[in-house]
Coordinates of C-alpha atoms in Angstrom, one line a residue:
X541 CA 46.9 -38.2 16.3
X542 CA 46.3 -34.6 16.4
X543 CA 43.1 -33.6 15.1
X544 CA 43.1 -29.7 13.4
X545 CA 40.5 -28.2 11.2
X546 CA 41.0 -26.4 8.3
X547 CA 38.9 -24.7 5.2
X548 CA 38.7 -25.7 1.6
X549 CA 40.0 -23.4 -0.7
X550 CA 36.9 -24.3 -2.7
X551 CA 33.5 -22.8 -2.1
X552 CA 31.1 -25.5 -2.6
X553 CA 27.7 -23.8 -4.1
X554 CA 24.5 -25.3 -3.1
X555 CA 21.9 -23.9 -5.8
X556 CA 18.1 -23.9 -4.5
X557 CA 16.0 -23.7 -7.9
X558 CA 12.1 -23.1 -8.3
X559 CA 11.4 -26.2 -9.5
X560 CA 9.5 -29.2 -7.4
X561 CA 12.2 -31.1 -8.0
X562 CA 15.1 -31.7 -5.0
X563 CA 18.5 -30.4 -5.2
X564 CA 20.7 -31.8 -3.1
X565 CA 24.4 -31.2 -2.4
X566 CA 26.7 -32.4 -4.8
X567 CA 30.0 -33.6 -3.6
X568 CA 33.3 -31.9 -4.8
X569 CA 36.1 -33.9 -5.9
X570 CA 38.4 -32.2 -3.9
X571 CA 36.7 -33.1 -0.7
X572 CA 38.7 -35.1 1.7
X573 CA 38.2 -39.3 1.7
X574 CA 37.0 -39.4 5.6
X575 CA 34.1 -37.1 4.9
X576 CA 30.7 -38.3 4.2
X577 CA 28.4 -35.4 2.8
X578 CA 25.1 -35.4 4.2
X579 CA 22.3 -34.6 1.4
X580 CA 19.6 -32.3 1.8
X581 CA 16.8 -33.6 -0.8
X582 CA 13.8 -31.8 0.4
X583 CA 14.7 -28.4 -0.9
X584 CA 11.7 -26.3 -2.9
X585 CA 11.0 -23.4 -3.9
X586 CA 7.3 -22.7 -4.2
X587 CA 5.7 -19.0 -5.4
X588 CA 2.7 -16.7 -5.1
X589 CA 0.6 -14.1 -6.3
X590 CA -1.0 -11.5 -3.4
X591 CA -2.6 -8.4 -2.9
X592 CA -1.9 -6.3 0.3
X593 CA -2.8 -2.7 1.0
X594 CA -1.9 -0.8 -2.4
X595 CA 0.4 1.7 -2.6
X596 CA 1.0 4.3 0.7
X597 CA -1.8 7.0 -0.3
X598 CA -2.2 8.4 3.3
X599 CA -0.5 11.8 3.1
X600 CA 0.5 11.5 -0.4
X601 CA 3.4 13.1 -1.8
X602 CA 2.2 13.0 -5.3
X603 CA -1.6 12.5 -6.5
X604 CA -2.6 9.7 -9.0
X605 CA -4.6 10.7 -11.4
X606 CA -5.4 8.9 -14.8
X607 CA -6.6 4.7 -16.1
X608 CA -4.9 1.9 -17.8
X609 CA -5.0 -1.8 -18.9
X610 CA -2.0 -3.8 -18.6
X611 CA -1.2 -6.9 -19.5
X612 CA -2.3 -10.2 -17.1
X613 CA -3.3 -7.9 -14.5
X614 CA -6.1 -6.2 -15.5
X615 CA -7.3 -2.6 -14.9
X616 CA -6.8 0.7 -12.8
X617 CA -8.6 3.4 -12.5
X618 CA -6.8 6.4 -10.2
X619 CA -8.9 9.4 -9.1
X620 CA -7.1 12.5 -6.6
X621 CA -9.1 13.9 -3.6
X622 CA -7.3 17.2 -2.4
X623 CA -9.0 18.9 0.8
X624 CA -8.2 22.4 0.8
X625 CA -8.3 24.7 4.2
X626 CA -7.5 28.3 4.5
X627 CA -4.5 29.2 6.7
X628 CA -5.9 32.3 8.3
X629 CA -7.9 34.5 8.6
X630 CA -9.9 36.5 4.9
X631 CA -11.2 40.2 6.1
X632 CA -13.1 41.7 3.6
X633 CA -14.2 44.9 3.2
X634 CA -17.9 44.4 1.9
X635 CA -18.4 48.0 0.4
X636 CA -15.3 48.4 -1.1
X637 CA -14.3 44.2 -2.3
X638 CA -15.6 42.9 -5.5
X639 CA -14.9 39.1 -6.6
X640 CA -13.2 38.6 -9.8
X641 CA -12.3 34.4 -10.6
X642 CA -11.4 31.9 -8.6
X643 CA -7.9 29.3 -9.9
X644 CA -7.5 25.9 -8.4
X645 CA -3.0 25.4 -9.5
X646 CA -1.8 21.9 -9.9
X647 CA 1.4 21.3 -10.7
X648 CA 3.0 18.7 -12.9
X649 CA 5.5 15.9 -11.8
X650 CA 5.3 13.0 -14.6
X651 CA 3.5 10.7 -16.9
X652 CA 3.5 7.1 -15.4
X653 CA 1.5 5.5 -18.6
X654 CA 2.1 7.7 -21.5
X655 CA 1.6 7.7 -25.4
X656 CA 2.8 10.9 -26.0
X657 CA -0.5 12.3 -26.7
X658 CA -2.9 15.4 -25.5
X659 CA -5.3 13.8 -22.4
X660 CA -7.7 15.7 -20.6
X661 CA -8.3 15.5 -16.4
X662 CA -11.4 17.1 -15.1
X663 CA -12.1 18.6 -11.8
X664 CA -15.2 17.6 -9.2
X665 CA -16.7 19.1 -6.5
X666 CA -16.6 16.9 -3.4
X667 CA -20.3 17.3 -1.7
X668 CA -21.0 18.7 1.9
X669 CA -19.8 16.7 4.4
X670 CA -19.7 16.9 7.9
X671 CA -16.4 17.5 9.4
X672 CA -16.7 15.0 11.8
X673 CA -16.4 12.6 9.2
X674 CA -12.7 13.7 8.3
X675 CA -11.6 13.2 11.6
X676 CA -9.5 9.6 10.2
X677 CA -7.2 8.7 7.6
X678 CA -8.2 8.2 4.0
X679 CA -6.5 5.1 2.1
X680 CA -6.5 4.0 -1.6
X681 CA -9.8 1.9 -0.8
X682 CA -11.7 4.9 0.1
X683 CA -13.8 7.4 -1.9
X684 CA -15.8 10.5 -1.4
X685 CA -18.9 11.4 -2.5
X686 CA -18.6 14.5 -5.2
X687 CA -20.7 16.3 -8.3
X688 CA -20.1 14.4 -11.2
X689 CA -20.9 17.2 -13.8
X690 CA -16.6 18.9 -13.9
X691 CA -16.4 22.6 -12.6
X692 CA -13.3 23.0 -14.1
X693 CA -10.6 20.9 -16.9
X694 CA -7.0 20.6 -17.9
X695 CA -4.7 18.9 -20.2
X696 CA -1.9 16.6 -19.7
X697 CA 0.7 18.0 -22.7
X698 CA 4.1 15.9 -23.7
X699 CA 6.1 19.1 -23.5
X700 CA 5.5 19.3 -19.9
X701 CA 8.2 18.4 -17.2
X702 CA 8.2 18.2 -13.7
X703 CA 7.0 21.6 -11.6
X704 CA 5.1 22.8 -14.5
X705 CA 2.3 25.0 -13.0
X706 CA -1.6 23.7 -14.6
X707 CA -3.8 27.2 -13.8
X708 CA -7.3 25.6 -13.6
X709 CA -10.1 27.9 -14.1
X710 CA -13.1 27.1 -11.6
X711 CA -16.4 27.7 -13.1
X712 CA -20.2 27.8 -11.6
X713 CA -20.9 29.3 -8.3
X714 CA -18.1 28.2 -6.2
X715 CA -16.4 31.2 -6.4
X716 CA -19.1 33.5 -5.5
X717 CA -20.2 30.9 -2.5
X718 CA -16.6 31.5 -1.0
X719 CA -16.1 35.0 -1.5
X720 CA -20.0 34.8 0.1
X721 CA -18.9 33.5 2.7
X722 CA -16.0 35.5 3.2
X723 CA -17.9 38.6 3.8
X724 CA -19.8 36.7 6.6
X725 CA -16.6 36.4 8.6
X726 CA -16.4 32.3 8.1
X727 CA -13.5 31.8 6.2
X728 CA -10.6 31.2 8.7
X729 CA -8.7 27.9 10.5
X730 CA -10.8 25.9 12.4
X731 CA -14.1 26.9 11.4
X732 CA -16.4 23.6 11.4
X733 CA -18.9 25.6 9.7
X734 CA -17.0 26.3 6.7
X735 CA -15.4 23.0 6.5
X736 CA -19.2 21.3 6.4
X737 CA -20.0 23.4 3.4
X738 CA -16.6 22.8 1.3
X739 CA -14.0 19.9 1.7
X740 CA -12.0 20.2 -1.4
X741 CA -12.2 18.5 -5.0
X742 CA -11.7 15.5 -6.8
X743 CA -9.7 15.0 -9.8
X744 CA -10.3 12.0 -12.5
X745 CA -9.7 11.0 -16.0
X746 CA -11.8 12.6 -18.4
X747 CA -14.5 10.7 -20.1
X748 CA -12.8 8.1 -23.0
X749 CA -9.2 8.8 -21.7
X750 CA -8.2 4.9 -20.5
X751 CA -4.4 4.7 -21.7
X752 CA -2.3 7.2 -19.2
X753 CA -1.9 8.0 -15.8
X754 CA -0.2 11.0 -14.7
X755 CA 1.2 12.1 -11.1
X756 CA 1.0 15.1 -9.5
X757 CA 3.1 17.3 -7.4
X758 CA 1.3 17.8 -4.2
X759 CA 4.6 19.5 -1.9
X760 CA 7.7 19.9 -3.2
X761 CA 10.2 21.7 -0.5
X762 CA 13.5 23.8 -0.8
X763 CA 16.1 21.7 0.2
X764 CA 18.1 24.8 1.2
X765 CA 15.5 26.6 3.2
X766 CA 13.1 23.7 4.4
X767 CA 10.1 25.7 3.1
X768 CA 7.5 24.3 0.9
X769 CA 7.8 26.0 -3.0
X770 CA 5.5 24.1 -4.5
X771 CA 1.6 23.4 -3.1
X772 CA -1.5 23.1 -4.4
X773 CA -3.6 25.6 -4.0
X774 CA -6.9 26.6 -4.7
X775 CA -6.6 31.2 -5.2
X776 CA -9.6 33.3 -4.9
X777 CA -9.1 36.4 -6.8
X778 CA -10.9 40.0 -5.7
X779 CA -9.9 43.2 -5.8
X780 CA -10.6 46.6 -3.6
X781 CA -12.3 49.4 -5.4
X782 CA -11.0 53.1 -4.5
X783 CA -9.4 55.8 -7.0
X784 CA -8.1 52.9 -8.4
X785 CA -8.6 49.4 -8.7
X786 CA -6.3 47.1 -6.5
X787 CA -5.6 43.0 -7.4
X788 CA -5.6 40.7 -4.4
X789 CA -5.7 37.3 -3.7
X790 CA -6.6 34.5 -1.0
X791 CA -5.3 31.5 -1.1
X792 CA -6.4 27.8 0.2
X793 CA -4.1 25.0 0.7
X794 CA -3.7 21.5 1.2
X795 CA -3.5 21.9 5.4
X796 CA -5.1 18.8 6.7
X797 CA -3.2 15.9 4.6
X798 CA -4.8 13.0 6.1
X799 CA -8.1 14.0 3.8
X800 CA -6.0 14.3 0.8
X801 CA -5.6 10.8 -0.7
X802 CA -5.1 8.6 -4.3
X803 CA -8.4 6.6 -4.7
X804 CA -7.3 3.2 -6.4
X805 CA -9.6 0.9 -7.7
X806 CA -8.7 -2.6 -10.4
X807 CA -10.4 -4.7 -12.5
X808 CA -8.8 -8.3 -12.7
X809 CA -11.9 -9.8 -14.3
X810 CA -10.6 -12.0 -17.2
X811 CA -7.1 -12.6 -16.2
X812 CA -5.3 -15.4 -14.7
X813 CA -5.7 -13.6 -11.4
X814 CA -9.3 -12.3 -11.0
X815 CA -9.7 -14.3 -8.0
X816 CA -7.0 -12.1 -6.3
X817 CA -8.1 -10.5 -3.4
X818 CA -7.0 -9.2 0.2
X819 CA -6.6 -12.2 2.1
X820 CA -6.2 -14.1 -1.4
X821 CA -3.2 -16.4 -2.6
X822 CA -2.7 -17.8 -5.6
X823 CA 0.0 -20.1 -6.1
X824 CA 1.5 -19.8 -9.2
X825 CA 0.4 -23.2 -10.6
X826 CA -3.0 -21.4 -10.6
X827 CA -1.9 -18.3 -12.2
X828 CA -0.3 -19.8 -15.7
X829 CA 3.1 -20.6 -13.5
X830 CA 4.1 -17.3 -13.3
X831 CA 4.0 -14.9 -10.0
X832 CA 3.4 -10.9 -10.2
X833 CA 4.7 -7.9 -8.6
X834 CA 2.9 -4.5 -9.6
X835 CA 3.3 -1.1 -8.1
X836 CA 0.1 0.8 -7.8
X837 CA -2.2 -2.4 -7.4
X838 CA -0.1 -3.5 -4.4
X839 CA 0.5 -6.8 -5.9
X840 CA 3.9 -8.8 -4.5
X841 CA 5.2 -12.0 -5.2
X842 CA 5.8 -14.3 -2.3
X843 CA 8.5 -16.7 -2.5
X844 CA 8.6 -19.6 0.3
X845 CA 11.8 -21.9 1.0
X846 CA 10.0 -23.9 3.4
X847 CA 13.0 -26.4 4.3
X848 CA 15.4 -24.4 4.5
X849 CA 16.2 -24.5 7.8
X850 CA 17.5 -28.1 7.4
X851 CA 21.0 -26.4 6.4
X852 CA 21.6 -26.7 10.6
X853 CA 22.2 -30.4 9.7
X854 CA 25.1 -29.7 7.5
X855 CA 26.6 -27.4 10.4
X856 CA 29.3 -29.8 11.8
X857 CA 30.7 -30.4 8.0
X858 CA 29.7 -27.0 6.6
X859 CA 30.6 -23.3 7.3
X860 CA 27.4 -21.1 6.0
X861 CA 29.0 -17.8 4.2
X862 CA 26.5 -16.3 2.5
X863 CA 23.5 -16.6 0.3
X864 CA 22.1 -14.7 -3.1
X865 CA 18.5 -14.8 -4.2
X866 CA 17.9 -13.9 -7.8
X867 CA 15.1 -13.1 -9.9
X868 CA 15.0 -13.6 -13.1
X869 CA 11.5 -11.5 -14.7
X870 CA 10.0 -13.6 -18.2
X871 CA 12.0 -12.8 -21.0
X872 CA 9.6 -11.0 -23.6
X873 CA 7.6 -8.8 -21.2
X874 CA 9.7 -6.2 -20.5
X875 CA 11.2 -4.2 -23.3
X876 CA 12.6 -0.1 -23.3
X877 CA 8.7 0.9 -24.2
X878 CA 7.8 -1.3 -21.4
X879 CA 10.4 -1.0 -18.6
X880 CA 11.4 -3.1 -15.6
X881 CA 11.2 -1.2 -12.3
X882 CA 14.9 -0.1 -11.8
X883 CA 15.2 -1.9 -9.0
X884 CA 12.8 -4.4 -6.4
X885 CA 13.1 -5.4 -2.7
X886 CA 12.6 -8.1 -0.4
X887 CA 11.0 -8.0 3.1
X888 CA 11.0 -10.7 5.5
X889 CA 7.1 -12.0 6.1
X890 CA 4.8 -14.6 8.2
X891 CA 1.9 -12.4 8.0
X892 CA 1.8 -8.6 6.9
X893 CA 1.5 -7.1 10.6
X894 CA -1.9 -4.8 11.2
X895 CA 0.7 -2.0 11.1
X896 CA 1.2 -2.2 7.9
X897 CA 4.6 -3.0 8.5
X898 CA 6.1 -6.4 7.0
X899 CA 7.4 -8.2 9.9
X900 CA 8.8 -11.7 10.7
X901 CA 6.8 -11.5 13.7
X902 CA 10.0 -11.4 16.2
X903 CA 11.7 -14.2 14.9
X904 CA 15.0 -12.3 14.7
X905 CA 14.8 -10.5 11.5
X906 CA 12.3 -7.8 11.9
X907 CA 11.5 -5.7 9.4
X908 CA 14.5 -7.3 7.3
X909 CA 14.5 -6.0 3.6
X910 CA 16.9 -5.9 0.7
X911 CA 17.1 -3.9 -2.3
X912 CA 18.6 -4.8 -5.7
X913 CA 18.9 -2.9 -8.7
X914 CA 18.3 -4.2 -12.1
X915 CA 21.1 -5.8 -13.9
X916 CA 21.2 -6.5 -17.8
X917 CA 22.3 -5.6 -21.1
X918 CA 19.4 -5.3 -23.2
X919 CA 21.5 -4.7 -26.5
X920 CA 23.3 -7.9 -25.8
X921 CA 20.2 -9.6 -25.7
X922 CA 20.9 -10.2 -21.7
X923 CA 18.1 -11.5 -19.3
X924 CA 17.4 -8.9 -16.9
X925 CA 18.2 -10.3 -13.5
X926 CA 17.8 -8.8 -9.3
X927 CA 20.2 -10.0 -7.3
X928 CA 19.8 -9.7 -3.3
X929 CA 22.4 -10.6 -0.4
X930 CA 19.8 -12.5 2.0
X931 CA 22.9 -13.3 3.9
X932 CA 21.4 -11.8 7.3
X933 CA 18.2 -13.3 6.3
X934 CA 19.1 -16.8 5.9
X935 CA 21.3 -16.5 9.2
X936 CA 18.0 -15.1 10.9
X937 CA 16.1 -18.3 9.7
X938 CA 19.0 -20.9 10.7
X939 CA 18.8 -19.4 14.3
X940 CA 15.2 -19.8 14.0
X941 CA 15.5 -23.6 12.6
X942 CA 12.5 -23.6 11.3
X943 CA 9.8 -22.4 14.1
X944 CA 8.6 -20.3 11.3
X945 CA 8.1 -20.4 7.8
X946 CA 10.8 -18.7 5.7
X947 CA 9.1 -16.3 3.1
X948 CA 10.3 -13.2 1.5
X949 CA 7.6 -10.7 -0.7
X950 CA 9.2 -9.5 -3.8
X951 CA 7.8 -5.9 -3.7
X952 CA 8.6 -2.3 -5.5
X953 CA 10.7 -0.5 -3.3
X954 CA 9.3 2.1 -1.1
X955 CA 11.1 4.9 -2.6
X956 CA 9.7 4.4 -6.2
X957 CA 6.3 2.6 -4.8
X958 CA 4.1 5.8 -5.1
X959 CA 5.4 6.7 -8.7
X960 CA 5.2 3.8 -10.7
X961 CA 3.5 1.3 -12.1
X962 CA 5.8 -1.1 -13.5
X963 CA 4.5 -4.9 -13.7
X964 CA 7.0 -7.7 -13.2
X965 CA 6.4 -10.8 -14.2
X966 CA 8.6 -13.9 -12.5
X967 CA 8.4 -17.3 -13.9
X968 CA 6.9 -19.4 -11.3
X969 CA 8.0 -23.2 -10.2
X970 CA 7.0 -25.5 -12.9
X971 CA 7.8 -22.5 -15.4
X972 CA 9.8 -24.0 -18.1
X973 CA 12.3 -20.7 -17.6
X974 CA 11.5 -20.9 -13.9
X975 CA 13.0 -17.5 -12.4
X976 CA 14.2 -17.5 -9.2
X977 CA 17.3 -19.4 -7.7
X978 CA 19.1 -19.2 -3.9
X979 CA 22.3 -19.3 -4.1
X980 CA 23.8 -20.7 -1.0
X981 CA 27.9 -21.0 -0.4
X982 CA 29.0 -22.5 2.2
X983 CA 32.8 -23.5 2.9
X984 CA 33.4 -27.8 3.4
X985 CA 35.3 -27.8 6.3
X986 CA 38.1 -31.0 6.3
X987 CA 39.0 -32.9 8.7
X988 CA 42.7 -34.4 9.1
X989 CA 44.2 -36.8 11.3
X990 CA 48.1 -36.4 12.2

């Protein structure tokens, strides 16, 4: 008798839900008499809650500025720190130059938490500090030290949109300090001496303001020409006295980015995750059976499927195709006031590498991610769901079979990471409307006898 293989014109569909309880494989009636299925029965699911390094604020694009409370994950609190450097050279002419104002201009790119209303930002002196000590990158956990009494103010208005120019009068001294020093010969590139008498400024919320963050456009470039049309700048205004009387202005600008940074801090006291640190995970059965994912706090979900490599023992009567992880957020904390992020991604993890880069520490799928948009109707009262093909993922940990732990961490992705806050909440294991399935097809392969 001739033995021959051939496939089922059935896909049989092995579901993995996040539930404790084992799914196996159920047989299809259509499968042939000589084949005994093997059952898998020690398939879970099991979710976190973790905090990694927050958003990317080293050489930020945009600067964070404003507070807010959200719901089951506290508090954040977002303050700007722009270092400004001139570019060349300022050449005064003592006899002849007389200061007139000095204009720090932000400009506008969107309201992350906003209630439509009037909020007011206020601007900080950093203090002296010695140049040596900017000689390293700044991140979200870092803070300088600056004057807290405001030397200058502006107002976040609904009417504005994106590239909106924010002139901020500076008031006090400064202004006459710099122009000061500019007659001394010591404002120009490179001068440590300068540099250990003025860094830059910080920018915060406003006293009382605790309901709105807003972002900041720190470059903005001509895609035509490559050149950057937007920067912040900080403009010292003089003019030259003659016959006539002759406007000019020097400007400073954001030159050394590495100084420039989004300060981050959060509160989680009082919530089901207060105990949420770096190094931290909570399971969800300690976090009210639900799992987070928050941009701006850097808080992920981790999802672990730590059996699944036990698929190689269905690999004589199987054929793996592909496989489909979706998430399914809890219905009633999202709404059009309250959106979902438009869309999430998965990264392959062991450990979050020192790099900062989410690794699966060189087990085959390094540095694996997928992205899925968000998928629902919500006029027809649909649950919002993200679907991602962890095909080349799940191939990856077969391959692997097992000599490391197969997680993925459910993150913002990076493109919306520095401009959002959206929270996500996913129904965790023992969740009644537990939230995330693998789907898993594989094609029964049959075996006939001739």
């Amino acid at each position: 008798m001739k033995l021959f293989l051939k496939a089922c014109a059935l896909l049989a569909v092995l579901c993995i839900y996040a539930c404790e309880q084992p799914i196996g494989i159920a047989p299809d009636g259509a499968l042939d008499d000589v084949f005994d299925a093997t059952v898998i029965d020690t398939f879970s699911i099991k979710a976190y809650t973790e905090i990694e390094d927050s958003i990317i604020t080293s050489s930020p694009n945009r600067l964070l500025v404003g507070a807010a409370d959200f719901d089951k994950t506290g508090s954040v609190n977002t303050e700007a720190y722009l270092n400004l450097r001139p570019t060349y050279f300022l050449e005064l002419d003592g006899a002849n130059t007389k200061y007139d104002s000095l204009y720090l201009y932000l400009y506008f790119d969107k309201a992350l938490i906003n209630d439509d209303k009037e909020r007011d930002y206020t601007v900080h002196l950093i203090k002296p500090i010695n140049s040596e000590e900017l000689d390293y990158e700044y991140y979200n956990f870092d803070s300088m030290p600056y004057w807290e009494n405001p030397i200058g103010s502006f107002s976040y208005l609904p009417t504005m949109e994106a590239g909106d120019s924010i002139p901020v009068k500076i008031t006090g001294s400064l202004g006459e300090e710099l122009f000061s020093m500019a007659l001394q010969g010591m404002i120009y590139e490179g001068n440590d001496e300068f540099f250990n008498r003025f860094t830059g400024f910080a920018i915060k919320s406003a006293d009382g303001n605790a309901d709105q963050i807003i972002s900041l456009l720190n470059t903005s470039y001509n895609e035509e020409s490559g050149v950057a049309s937007t920067v912040n700048k900080l403009r010292l205004f003089y003019h030259e006295e003659h016959d006539y009387v002759t406007s000019e202005y020097f400007d400073f600008y954001n030159s050394t980015d590495y100084t420039t940074f989004n300060a981050i801090t959060t509160d989680f006291d009082g919530t089901a995750i207060e105990t949420l640190a770096s190094g931290v995970r909570l399971s969800s059965e300690e976090t009210e059976n639900l799992s987070y994912v928050q941009a701006g706090f850097g808080i992920y979900s981790r999802i672990d499927f730590p059996y699944i490599h036990q698929l190689n023992e269905l690999s004589k009567n199987y054929v793996f195709n592909s496989a489909i992880l979706e998430v399914t957020p809890l219905r009633g904390t999202y709404s059009s006031s309250n959106p979902l992020p438009d869309s999430l991604a998965v990264f392959v993890t062991n450990e979050l590498e020192s790099t900062g880069v989410f690794d699966y520490n060189g087990s085959g799928a390094e540095q694996y991610f997928s992205y899925s948009g968000l998928n629902y109707n919500e006029e027809l009262g649909e649950d919002a769901v993200y679907s991602f093909d962890v095909t080349g993922l799940l191939h990856a940990q077969l391959e692997d079979n097992g000599a490391h732990e197969f997680s993925v961490l459910l993150t913002p992705p990076t493109s919306t990471v520095l401009t959002r806050f959206n929270q996500v909440q996913v129904p965790g294991p023992n969740h009644p409307n537990s939230g995330v399935i693998l789907k898993i097809y594989m094609t029964k392969v049959l075996t006939d006898y001739e």
